[in-house]
Coordinates of C-alpha atoms and ligand atoms in Angstrom, one line a residue:
M289 CA 37.1 59.2 -54.2
Y290 CA 39.4 57.9 -51.4
P291 CA 43.0 59.1 -51.1
A292 CA 45.6 56.4 -51.6
D293 CA 45.8 55.2 -48.0
R294 CA 42.9 53.4 -46.4
P295 CA 40.6 55.2 -43.9
L296 CA 41.6 55.2 -40.3
L297 CA 38.0 55.6 -39.0
V298 CA 34.6 55.4 -40.5
V299 CA 31.7 57.1 -38.8
T300 CA 28.3 55.8 -39.8
D301 CA 25.1 57.6 -39.2
A302 CA 27.0 60.7 -39.8
A303 CA 24.1 63.1 -40.4
A304 CA 22.9 63.3 -36.8
R305 CA 26.4 63.8 -35.5
L306 CA 27.3 66.4 -38.0
V307 CA 24.2 68.4 -37.3
R308 CA 24.7 68.1 -33.6
R309 CA 28.2 69.4 -33.9
G310 CA 27.1 72.3 -36.0
L311 CA 29.2 71.1 -38.9
V312 CA 26.2 70.8 -41.3
A313 CA 22.9 72.7 -41.4
P314 CA 19.8 70.6 -40.8
G315 CA 18.5 71.4 -44.3
D316 CA 21.7 69.9 -45.8
A317 CA 21.6 66.9 -43.5
V318 CA 19.0 65.1 -45.6
R319 CA 21.5 64.1 -48.2
W320 CA 23.9 62.9 -45.4
R321 CA 21.4 60.4 -44.1
G322 CA 23.1 57.0 -44.3
A323 CA 26.4 58.5 -45.2
R324 CA 29.7 57.3 -43.8
V325 CA 32.4 59.7 -42.9
A326 CA 35.9 58.4 -43.4
V327 CA 38.9 59.9 -41.7
F328 CA 42.3 59.5 -43.2
R329 CA 45.8 59.9 -41.7
R330 CA 46.5 62.7 -44.1
G331 CA 44.2 64.7 -46.2
P332 CA 40.6 65.5 -45.9
V333 CA 37.7 63.9 -44.1
V334 CA 35.8 62.2 -46.9
C335 CA 32.1 61.6 -46.8
E336 CA 30.8 58.7 -48.7
L337 CA 27.2 58.6 -49.6
P338 CA 25.4 55.3 -49.5
A339 CA 25.1 55.0 -53.3
A340 CA 28.8 55.3 -53.6
R341 CA 29.5 52.3 -51.3
V342 CA 31.6 49.9 -53.3
D343 CA 33.4 47.5 -51.1
A344 CA 31.7 44.8 -49.1
P345 CA 32.6 45.5 -45.5
S346 CA 34.2 42.1 -45.0
R347 CA 36.7 42.8 -47.7
A348 CA 37.5 46.3 -46.6
P349 CA 38.9 46.4 -43.1
Y350 CA 38.5 49.9 -41.8
F351 CA 41.8 49.9 -39.9
P352 CA 44.8 49.1 -41.9
R353 CA 47.3 46.9 -40.2
D354 CA 50.5 48.8 -39.9
S355 CA 53.9 47.1 -40.0
Q356 CA 54.7 45.7 -36.6
P357 CA 57.1 47.7 -34.5
A358 CA 60.2 45.9 -33.2
R359 CA 59.5 44.1 -30.0
A360 CA 61.7 44.5 -27.0
D361 CA 63.1 41.3 -25.5
S362 CA 63.2 42.6 -22.0
V363 CA 62.1 45.9 -20.4
S364 CA 62.5 46.9 -16.8
Y365 CA 59.6 48.7 -15.2
P366 CA 59.9 51.2 -12.4
G367 CA 58.0 49.7 -9.4
A368 CA 57.6 46.3 -11.0
R369 CA 58.2 43.5 -8.5
R370 CA 58.0 39.7 -8.7
F371 CA 56.7 40.0 -12.1
A372 CA 58.3 39.4 -15.5
P373 CA 55.6 40.4 -17.9
R374 CA 55.6 38.6 -21.2
M375 CA 56.7 41.3 -23.5
T376 CA 55.1 39.7 -26.5
L377 CA 51.6 41.1 -26.5
A378 CA 51.1 43.9 -29.0
L379 CA 47.8 45.8 -29.4
Y380 CA 46.5 48.2 -32.0
N381 CA 46.2 51.6 -30.4
T382 CA 43.7 53.9 -32.1
L383 CA 45.5 56.9 -30.6
T384 CA 48.7 56.2 -32.5
R385 CA 47.1 54.1 -35.3
R386 CA 49.8 51.5 -34.8
V387 CA 50.2 48.0 -33.3
E388 CA 52.4 48.6 -30.3
P389 CA 54.0 46.4 -27.6
F390 CA 51.7 46.6 -24.6
Q391 CA 53.2 48.0 -21.4
P392 CA 51.0 49.0 -18.5
L393 CA 52.0 51.8 -16.2
A394 CA 52.5 49.7 -13.0
P395 CA 52.7 46.0 -13.9
P396 CA 51.3 43.5 -13.1
R397 CA 48.3 45.8 -12.7
V398 CA 46.3 46.7 -15.7
T399 CA 43.4 49.2 -15.4
L400 CA 40.8 48.6 -18.0
Y401 CA 37.7 50.8 -18.6
T402 CA 35.1 49.7 -21.0
C403 CA 32.0 51.8 -21.8
G404 CA 29.0 49.8 -20.6
P405 CA 25.4 49.6 -21.8
T406 CA 22.8 52.3 -21.7
V407 CA 20.1 50.5 -19.7
W408 CA 17.1 52.0 -21.5
N409 CA 16.4 48.7 -23.2
Y410 CA 17.9 45.3 -23.7
A411 CA 21.4 45.3 -25.0
H412 CA 21.5 43.8 -28.5
L413 CA 24.0 41.3 -29.9
G414 CA 25.9 44.2 -31.6
N415 CA 26.6 45.7 -28.2
F416 CA 27.6 42.3 -27.0
R417 CA 30.1 41.9 -29.8
T418 CA 32.0 44.8 -28.3
F419 CA 31.6 43.4 -24.8
L420 CA 32.9 40.0 -26.0
F421 CA 35.9 41.5 -27.7
E422 CA 36.6 43.2 -24.3
D423 CA 36.2 39.9 -22.5
L424 CA 38.8 38.3 -24.9
L425 CA 41.1 41.2 -24.1
R426 CA 40.7 40.9 -20.4
R427 CA 41.0 37.1 -20.3
Y428 CA 44.1 37.1 -22.5
L429 CA 45.7 39.8 -20.3
E430 CA 44.9 37.6 -17.2
A431 CA 46.2 34.5 -18.9
S432 CA 49.4 36.4 -19.7
G433 CA 50.0 37.1 -16.0
Y434 CA 48.5 40.6 -15.6
E435 CA 46.2 41.5 -12.7
V436 CA 43.4 43.3 -14.5
F437 CA 41.1 45.8 -12.7
H438 CA 38.1 46.0 -15.0
I439 CA 35.6 48.9 -14.7
M440 CA 32.4 48.8 -16.8
N441 CA 29.9 51.6 -16.2
L442 CA 26.1 51.4 -16.5
T443 CA 24.6 54.4 -18.2
D444 CA 21.3 54.7 -16.3
V445 CA 20.7 58.4 -17.1
D446 CA 20.9 60.0 -20.5
D447 CA 18.4 61.4 -23.1
R448 CA 17.1 57.9 -24.0
T449 CA 16.6 56.6 -20.5
I450 CA 14.8 59.8 -19.5
K451 CA 12.6 59.7 -22.6
A452 CA 11.8 56.0 -22.1
A453 CA 10.9 56.5 -18.4
R454 CA 8.8 59.5 -19.2
A455 CA 6.9 57.5 -21.9
A456 CA 6.3 54.6 -19.5
G457 CA 5.2 57.0 -16.7
T458 CA 7.8 55.6 -14.3
T459 CA 10.9 56.9 -12.5
L460 CA 14.3 56.5 -14.0
R461 CA 15.1 53.9 -11.5
Q462 CA 12.0 51.9 -12.0
H463 CA 12.5 51.9 -15.7
T464 CA 16.2 51.0 -15.8
E465 CA 16.3 48.4 -13.0
P466 CA 14.9 45.5 -15.0
F467 CA 17.3 46.3 -17.9
V468 CA 20.2 46.3 -15.4
R469 CA 19.2 42.8 -14.2
A470 CA 18.7 41.7 -17.8
F471 CA 22.1 42.9 -18.8
F472 CA 23.7 40.9 -16.0
E473 CA 21.7 37.8 -17.0
D474 CA 22.8 38.2 -20.6
R475 CA 26.4 38.8 -19.5
D476 CA 26.4 35.5 -17.6
Y477 CA 24.7 33.6 -20.4
L478 CA 27.5 34.8 -22.8
R479 CA 30.1 33.9 -20.2
L480 CA 31.5 37.4 -19.9
R481 CA 33.7 37.8 -16.8
P482 CA 32.0 40.3 -14.5
A483 CA 33.8 43.6 -14.2
H484 CA 35.4 44.3 -10.8
A485 CA 33.4 47.6 -10.6
H486 CA 30.1 48.3 -12.3
P487 CA 29.5 52.0 -11.3
R488 CA 26.1 53.4 -12.1
A489 CA 25.9 57.0 -13.4
T490 CA 23.1 57.9 -11.1
E491 CA 25.1 56.7 -8.1
S492 CA 28.2 58.6 -9.2
V493 CA 26.8 62.2 -9.5
P494 CA 29.1 63.6 -6.8
A495 CA 32.2 62.6 -8.7
M496 CA 30.7 64.2 -11.8
I497 CA 30.0 67.5 -10.0
V498 CA 33.6 67.5 -8.8
L499 CA 34.9 67.1 -12.3
V500 CA 32.7 69.9 -13.7
R501 CA 33.9 72.2 -10.9
R502 CA 37.5 71.3 -11.8
L503 CA 36.9 72.2 -15.4
L504 CA 35.1 75.4 -14.5
D505 CA 38.0 76.4 -12.2
R506 CA 40.5 75.7 -15.0
G507 CA 38.6 77.9 -17.4
V508 CA 37.9 75.2 -20.0
A509 CA 34.2 75.1 -19.2
Y510 CA 31.6 77.8 -19.0
Q511 CA 28.0 78.3 -18.1
G512 CA 25.9 78.9 -21.2
D513 CA 23.0 81.4 -21.5
D514 CA 20.6 78.5 -21.0
G515 CA 22.1 77.5 -17.6
S516 CA 23.9 74.4 -18.9
V517 CA 27.6 74.0 -18.5
Y518 CA 29.7 73.4 -21.7
F519 CA 33.2 72.3 -22.5
A520 CA 35.0 74.8 -24.7
I521 CA 36.9 72.6 -27.2
D522 CA 38.7 75.7 -28.3
R523 CA 40.6 75.8 -25.0
F524 CA 41.8 72.2 -25.3
P525 CA 44.4 72.0 -28.1
G526 CA 44.5 68.2 -28.2
Y527 CA 40.9 68.0 -29.3
G528 CA 40.5 65.7 -32.3
R529 CA 43.7 63.7 -31.7
L530 CA 42.0 60.3 -31.2
S531 CA 39.6 60.5 -34.1
G532 CA 42.0 62.3 -36.4
L533 CA 39.4 65.0 -36.8
D534 CA 42.0 67.8 -36.8
R535 CA 40.4 71.0 -35.7
R536 CA 41.4 72.8 -38.9
E537 CA 39.3 70.3 -40.8
I538 CA 36.2 70.9 -38.8
K539 CA 34.3 73.6 -40.6
V540 CA 31.7 75.4 -38.6
G541 CA 28.4 75.4 -40.5
A542 CA 25.1 77.1 -39.8
R543 CA 24.0 77.2 -36.2
V544 CA 21.3 74.7 -35.5
A545 CA 18.8 73.9 -32.8
S546 CA 17.8 76.5 -30.2
D547 CA 20.2 75.3 -27.5
E548 CA 23.1 75.7 -29.9
Y549 CA 22.7 79.5 -29.4
A550 CA 23.6 79.2 -25.8
K551 CA 27.1 78.0 -26.6
E552 CA 30.0 80.1 -27.4
D553 CA 30.9 77.8 -30.2
P554 CA 28.5 75.3 -31.8
R555 CA 31.1 72.5 -31.5
D556 CA 31.2 72.7 -27.7
F557 CA 29.4 69.9 -25.8
A558 CA 27.4 69.8 -22.6
L559 CA 29.0 68.6 -19.4
W560 CA 26.0 69.4 -17.3
K561 CA 22.5 69.9 -18.7
K562 CA 20.1 72.3 -16.8
A563 CA 17.2 70.3 -15.5
G564 CA 14.0 70.5 -17.5
P565 CA 10.4 69.4 -16.3
D566 CA 10.9 65.9 -17.8
D567 CA 14.2 65.4 -15.8
D568 CA 12.6 66.3 -12.5
A569 CA 9.5 64.2 -13.3
V570 CA 11.5 61.0 -13.6
G571 CA 14.0 61.7 -10.9
A572 CA 16.8 62.6 -13.2
A573 CA 17.9 66.0 -11.7
W574 CA 20.5 66.8 -9.0
D575 CA 21.5 69.9 -7.2
A576 CA 24.9 71.3 -8.0
P577 CA 26.8 74.6 -7.2
F578 CA 26.3 75.5 -10.9
G579 CA 22.6 74.7 -10.9
R580 CA 20.1 71.9 -10.8
G581 CA 20.6 69.5 -13.7
R582 CA 22.0 66.2 -14.9
P583 CA 25.3 65.0 -16.3
G584 CA 26.0 64.7 -20.0
W585 CA 26.8 61.2 -21.2
H586 CA 30.4 61.9 -22.0
L587 CA 31.0 63.3 -18.5
E588 CA 29.7 60.2 -16.9
C589 CA 32.5 57.9 -18.2
S590 CA 35.3 60.4 -17.4
A591 CA 34.1 61.0 -13.9
M592 CA 33.4 57.3 -13.1
S593 CA 36.7 56.0 -14.5
L594 CA 38.8 58.7 -12.8
Y595 CA 37.0 58.2 -9.5
E596 CA 37.6 54.4 -9.6
I597 CA 41.3 54.5 -10.5
G598 CA 41.9 57.5 -8.3
T599 CA 40.4 56.2 -5.1
R600 CA 41.8 52.6 -5.6
F601 CA 45.2 53.2 -7.1
G602 CA 45.9 56.9 -6.8
V603 CA 46.4 57.4 -10.5
E604 CA 44.7 59.5 -13.2
T605 CA 45.7 57.5 -16.2
L606 CA 44.0 54.3 -17.4
D607 CA 46.1 51.6 -19.1
I608 CA 43.4 50.7 -21.5
H609 CA 40.1 52.3 -22.5
A610 CA 38.0 50.2 -24.9
G611 CA 34.6 50.5 -26.7
G612 CA 33.0 50.1 -30.1
V613 CA 34.3 52.1 -33.1
D614 CA 31.1 54.2 -33.1
L615 CA 32.3 55.7 -29.8
I616 CA 35.6 57.1 -31.1
F617 CA 33.9 60.3 -32.1
P618 CA 32.5 62.2 -30.3
H619 CA 32.2 60.1 -27.1
H620 CA 35.8 59.1 -26.6
E621 CA 37.2 62.3 -28.0
D622 CA 35.1 64.2 -25.5
E623 CA 36.1 61.9 -22.6
I624 CA 39.8 62.6 -23.4
A625 CA 39.1 66.4 -23.5
Q626 CA 37.3 66.5 -20.2
S627 CA 39.7 64.2 -18.4
E628 CA 43.0 65.6 -19.6
A629 CA 41.9 69.2 -19.3
A630 CA 41.0 68.5 -15.6
T631 CA 44.0 66.3 -14.6
G632 CA 46.7 67.6 -17.0
R633 CA 47.7 63.9 -17.6
P634 CA 47.1 61.4 -20.3
F635 CA 43.6 59.9 -19.8
A636 CA 44.3 56.4 -21.3
R637 CA 47.5 54.9 -22.8
W638 CA 45.8 52.4 -25.1
W639 CA 42.5 53.0 -26.9
L640 CA 41.0 49.8 -28.4
H641 CA 38.0 49.8 -30.6
G642 CA 35.9 46.8 -31.8
E643 CA 34.1 46.8 -35.1
F644 CA 30.4 46.5 -35.7
L645 CA 28.2 43.4 -36.0
N646 CA 26.3 43.8 -39.3
V647 CA 23.2 42.2 -40.6
R648 CA 23.3 42.0 -44.4
G649 CA 25.9 44.7 -44.5
T650 CA 24.1 47.2 -42.2
K651 CA 25.1 47.9 -38.6
M652 CA 22.9 46.0 -36.1
S653 CA 21.0 48.8 -34.4
K654 CA 17.7 49.4 -32.6
R655 CA 17.2 52.3 -34.9
F656 CA 17.4 50.1 -38.0
G657 CA 15.1 47.5 -36.4
N658 CA 17.5 44.7 -37.4
F659 CA 18.7 43.8 -34.0
L660 CA 18.8 40.6 -32.1
A661 CA 19.0 40.6 -28.3
A662 CA 21.2 38.1 -26.5
R663 CA 18.1 36.7 -24.8
D664 CA 16.5 35.9 -28.1
L665 CA 19.4 33.5 -28.7
R666 CA 19.2 32.1 -25.2
E667 CA 15.4 31.5 -25.6
Q668 CA 16.1 29.7 -28.9
G669 CA 18.4 27.4 -27.0
V670 CA 21.6 28.6 -28.7
D671 CA 24.7 27.6 -26.8
A672 CA 26.6 30.7 -25.8
A673 CA 29.8 28.8 -26.8
A674 CA 28.6 29.0 -30.4
V675 CA 28.1 32.7 -30.2
R676 CA 31.5 33.2 -28.7
L677 CA 33.2 31.0 -31.4
L678 CA 31.3 32.8 -34.2
F679 CA 32.6 36.2 -32.9
W680 CA 36.2 34.9 -32.4
Q681 CA 36.4 33.7 -36.0
T682 CA 36.4 37.3 -37.2
H683 CA 39.1 39.7 -36.0
Y684 CA 37.7 42.3 -33.7
R685 CA 38.8 45.1 -36.0
K686 CA 36.9 43.8 -38.9
P687 CA 33.1 44.0 -39.4
L688 CA 31.3 40.7 -38.9
D689 CA 28.1 39.8 -40.8
F690 CA 25.7 37.8 -38.6
T691 CA 23.8 35.0 -40.3
D692 CA 22.0 31.9 -39.0
E693 CA 24.2 29.7 -41.2
A694 CA 27.4 31.1 -39.6
L695 CA 25.9 30.6 -36.2
A696 CA 25.0 27.0 -37.0
A697 CA 28.5 26.3 -38.3
A698 CA 30.0 27.7 -35.1
G699 CA 27.6 25.4 -33.2
E700 CA 29.1 22.4 -35.1
G701 CA 32.6 23.6 -34.4
V702 CA 31.9 23.9 -30.7
K703 CA 30.5 20.4 -30.7
R704 CA 33.6 19.1 -32.4
L705 CA 35.8 20.7 -29.7
G706 CA 33.6 19.2 -27.0
D707 CA 33.9 15.7 -28.6
F708 CA 37.6 16.0 -28.9
R709 CA 38.1 16.9 -25.3
A710 CA 35.8 14.1 -24.2
R711 CA 37.9 11.6 -26.2
L712 CA 41.1 13.0 -24.6
V713 CA 39.6 12.7 -21.1
G714 CA 38.4 9.2 -22.0
E715 CA 42.0 8.2 -22.5
G716 CA 42.5 8.8 -18.8
G717 CA 45.6 7.4 -17.3
R718 CA 46.6 5.7 -20.5
G719 CA 47.4 9.1 -22.1
R720 CA 50.0 10.1 -19.5
G721 CA 53.6 10.9 -20.4
E722 CA 55.3 11.9 -23.6
G723 CA 53.6 11.1 -26.8
R724 CA 52.4 12.6 -30.1
L725 CA 49.4 14.3 -28.4
A726 CA 51.8 16.1 -26.0
R727 CA 53.9 17.3 -28.9
L728 CA 50.8 18.5 -30.8
A729 CA 49.6 20.3 -27.7
A730 CA 53.0 22.1 -27.3
E731 CA 52.9 23.2 -31.0
F732 CA 49.3 24.3 -30.5
E733 CA 50.0 26.5 -27.5
A734 CA 52.9 28.2 -29.2
A735 CA 50.7 29.0 -32.2
F736 CA 47.8 30.0 -30.0
R737 CA 49.9 32.5 -28.0
A738 CA 51.6 33.9 -31.1
A739 CA 48.2 34.6 -32.6
L740 CA 46.7 36.3 -29.6
D741 CA 49.9 38.2 -29.0
D742 CA 49.4 39.7 -32.4
D743 CA 46.7 42.2 -31.6
L744 CA 44.3 39.4 -30.3
N745 CA 44.2 37.5 -33.6
A746 CA 41.4 35.2 -32.4
P747 CA 40.6 33.8 -35.9
Q748 CA 44.2 32.5 -36.1
A749 CA 44.0 31.2 -32.5
C750 CA 40.8 29.3 -33.5
A751 CA 42.5 27.9 -36.6
A752 CA 45.2 26.5 -34.4
L753 CA 42.6 25.1 -32.1
F754 CA 40.8 23.2 -34.9
Q755 CA 44.2 22.0 -36.2
L756 CA 44.9 20.5 -32.8
A757 CA 41.5 18.8 -32.7
H758 CA 42.0 17.4 -36.3
A759 CA 45.5 16.2 -35.7
G760 CA 44.7 15.1 -32.2
N761 CA 41.8 12.9 -33.3
R762 CA 44.1 11.2 -35.8
A763 CA 46.7 10.6 -33.1
L764 CA 44.0 9.2 -30.8
D765 CA 42.9 6.8 -33.6
A766 CA 46.5 5.6 -33.8
G767 CA 46.7 5.1 -30.0
A768 CA 49.2 7.9 -29.3
G769 CA 50.1 9.0 -25.8
G770 CA 50.2 12.4 -24.2
A771 CA 46.4 13.0 -23.7
V772 CA 46.8 14.5 -20.3
A773 CA 49.1 17.2 -21.6
A774 CA 46.7 17.8 -24.4
V775 CA 43.8 18.3 -22.0
A776 CA 45.8 20.7 -20.0
A777 CA 46.7 22.8 -23.0
L778 CA 43.2 22.8 -24.2
D779 CA 41.9 23.9 -20.9
R780 CA 44.4 26.8 -20.7
A781 CA 43.1 27.9 -24.1
M782 CA 39.5 27.6 -22.9
A783 CA 40.3 30.0 -20.0
V784 CA 40.7 32.6 -22.8
L785 CA 38.2 31.6 -25.5
D786 CA 35.7 29.6 -23.4
V787 CA 34.0 27.8 -26.3
L788 CA 33.4 24.3 -25.0
P789 CA 29.7 23.3 -25.2
T790 CA 27.6 24.2 -22.2
P791 CA 27.3 21.0 -20.1
R792 CA 23.7 19.7 -20.0
T793 CA 22.1 19.4 -16.5
P794 CA 21.1 15.8 -16.1
E795 CA 17.7 14.7 -14.8
P796 CA 17.8 14.0 -11.0
D797 CA 17.5 10.2 -11.4
F798 CA 20.3 10.2 -14.0
A799 CA 22.5 12.3 -11.7
R800 CA 22.0 9.9 -8.8
W801 CA 22.9 7.0 -11.0
I802 CA 26.1 8.8 -12.1
E803 CA 27.0 9.6 -8.5
A804 CA 26.6 5.9 -7.6
Q805 CA 28.8 4.8 -10.5
V806 CA 31.5 7.3 -9.6
A807 CA 31.4 6.0 -6.0
A808 CA 31.6 2.4 -7.2
R809 CA 34.6 3.2 -9.4
E810 CA 36.3 5.0 -6.5
R811 CA 35.9 1.8 -4.4
A812 CA 37.3 -0.3 -7.2
R813 CA 40.3 1.9 -7.6
K814 CA 41.0 1.8 -3.8
S815 CA 41.0 -2.0 -3.9
K816 CA 43.2 -1.9 -7.0
D817 CA 40.6 -3.4 -9.2
F818 CA 41.5 -1.2 -12.2
K819 CA 39.8 -3.5 -14.7
E820 CA 36.4 -2.8 -12.9
A821 CA 37.3 0.9 -12.6
D822 CA 37.9 1.1 -16.3
R823 CA 34.7 -0.8 -17.1
I824 CA 32.7 1.7 -15.1
R825 CA 34.4 4.7 -16.8
A826 CA 33.6 3.2 -20.2
A827 CA 30.0 2.6 -19.1
L828 CA 29.6 6.2 -18.1
L829 CA 31.2 7.5 -21.2
A830 CA 28.8 5.4 -23.3
R831 CA 26.0 7.5 -21.7
G832 CA 27.9 10.8 -22.4
V833 CA 29.3 11.2 -18.9
E834 CA 33.0 12.4 -18.8
L835 CA 35.1 11.8 -15.7
E836 CA 38.1 13.8 -14.7
D837 CA 40.3 12.8 -11.8
T838 CA 41.5 15.8 -9.9
P839 CA 43.5 16.2 -6.6
T840 CA 40.2 17.0 -4.9
G841 CA 38.3 14.0 -6.2
T842 CA 36.6 12.8 -9.4
K843 CA 34.5 15.4 -11.3
W844 CA 31.9 14.5 -13.9
R845 CA 30.0 16.3 -16.5
V846 CA 27.5 15.4 -19.2
A847 CA 28.7 16.3 -22.7
Ligands
ZN164 ZN1 32.0 55.9 -22.3

């Protein structure tokens, strides 16, 4: 039933979206439940019903890899100073459907906006797959010499948060606060680098009011009969560019739901929702020149991102906007419409989207009851490094099936890497200078960079990593030199992937014994008794304690 080319975008849970947009009547929506809507470069939007599903997700990447564009060897940037960006990174841009050489507007700065969690509940592991892919992106940009400014919002007001607060009989703030804290705990557990700004929707309402006014002034928004303010997608010719849902292909179906009658066109979406009794009861209503109400979810992201980059850098265009594939339509499409209609400039130059985390072929979702929270794993004692490695072993643009077996295998891999590093460190001073290990490390780094430069091909980067561990262990068996260079290369890679086992915290008595041994070794070294120093190091290593001599002193950790 598909045209010859592969789909560019697949929207799951299509029924609700189609009804909400007035494209399908509610009565017809029943047979759309569980359907997937596939969008193609050319030709129609194809809707695939569940029974017709043929390909296992892992064998059918939703995004085809286009041929790589030619890469420039050197490019001069206006305003670029003291910085020669590595022109080798290429990223898949959903907007152009191509892998393109990455060039930020004002290097070395990269502005990155990622849609954050809705804090009505705990974020599940599927949400964290998206956040982890964004962490990989950010870390690799930083490792490549860019200065990333990362913004991740917290959606603490929307239909779900209001409904949950109302059901619990609390205010919005009381309901969301524990989930905000939980999100930060989970973020730290999974070793995600904290964003530079975590704006909260409820604290950014003035910026949202300003944006709505701008859109009203420009005539692309209007107040509906119900008092809410809507965006008129008719008056924004670029609507549908990101998702490929060309406006000609959107057929207007029967009008649905009572509030749909308030709009001029059923496809229009709410920027500002007139306050109802529930909104006021939970403290989710604000006064605005166009009436008391609350922001729509799409508006929140546009207003917060434009505010952050506008006040900090004086620009209205993001270098990268990222999120999960389920946000392409309508969320990101609507963000583009609001932002570009207000500023008259491109909203984001690169749009990156991560695929779903599936459980037995179905998207992990609270709605399907097949979700696992990050904290469940933490409580089960799962090392975050194993979760990270598991996710890196599938490309971010391919769906990933989560199984306990795969997680256990990733745990074994993490342990192998930890053991390899401990062996290298154990070589200490003997591993200095040139040697087979140094050559292996240089080969590894070239392969590692080439893989990540190619649209963050983390599976290939991990393969290079395990190849290094395999060949490196054999070289260590043969007494090869160059361990110091190998540790350095490994640590540079870990700054990006961060998949070494979490060090155990030793018991206080054990820690005191280690400290005493380290001090004794230091004294032996000072009096040039290297035989004794080596004996102590070996004794520590036998109990799983690794030493690392750094310019600021000797550091230890328990593997
Ligand atoms: Zn967003």
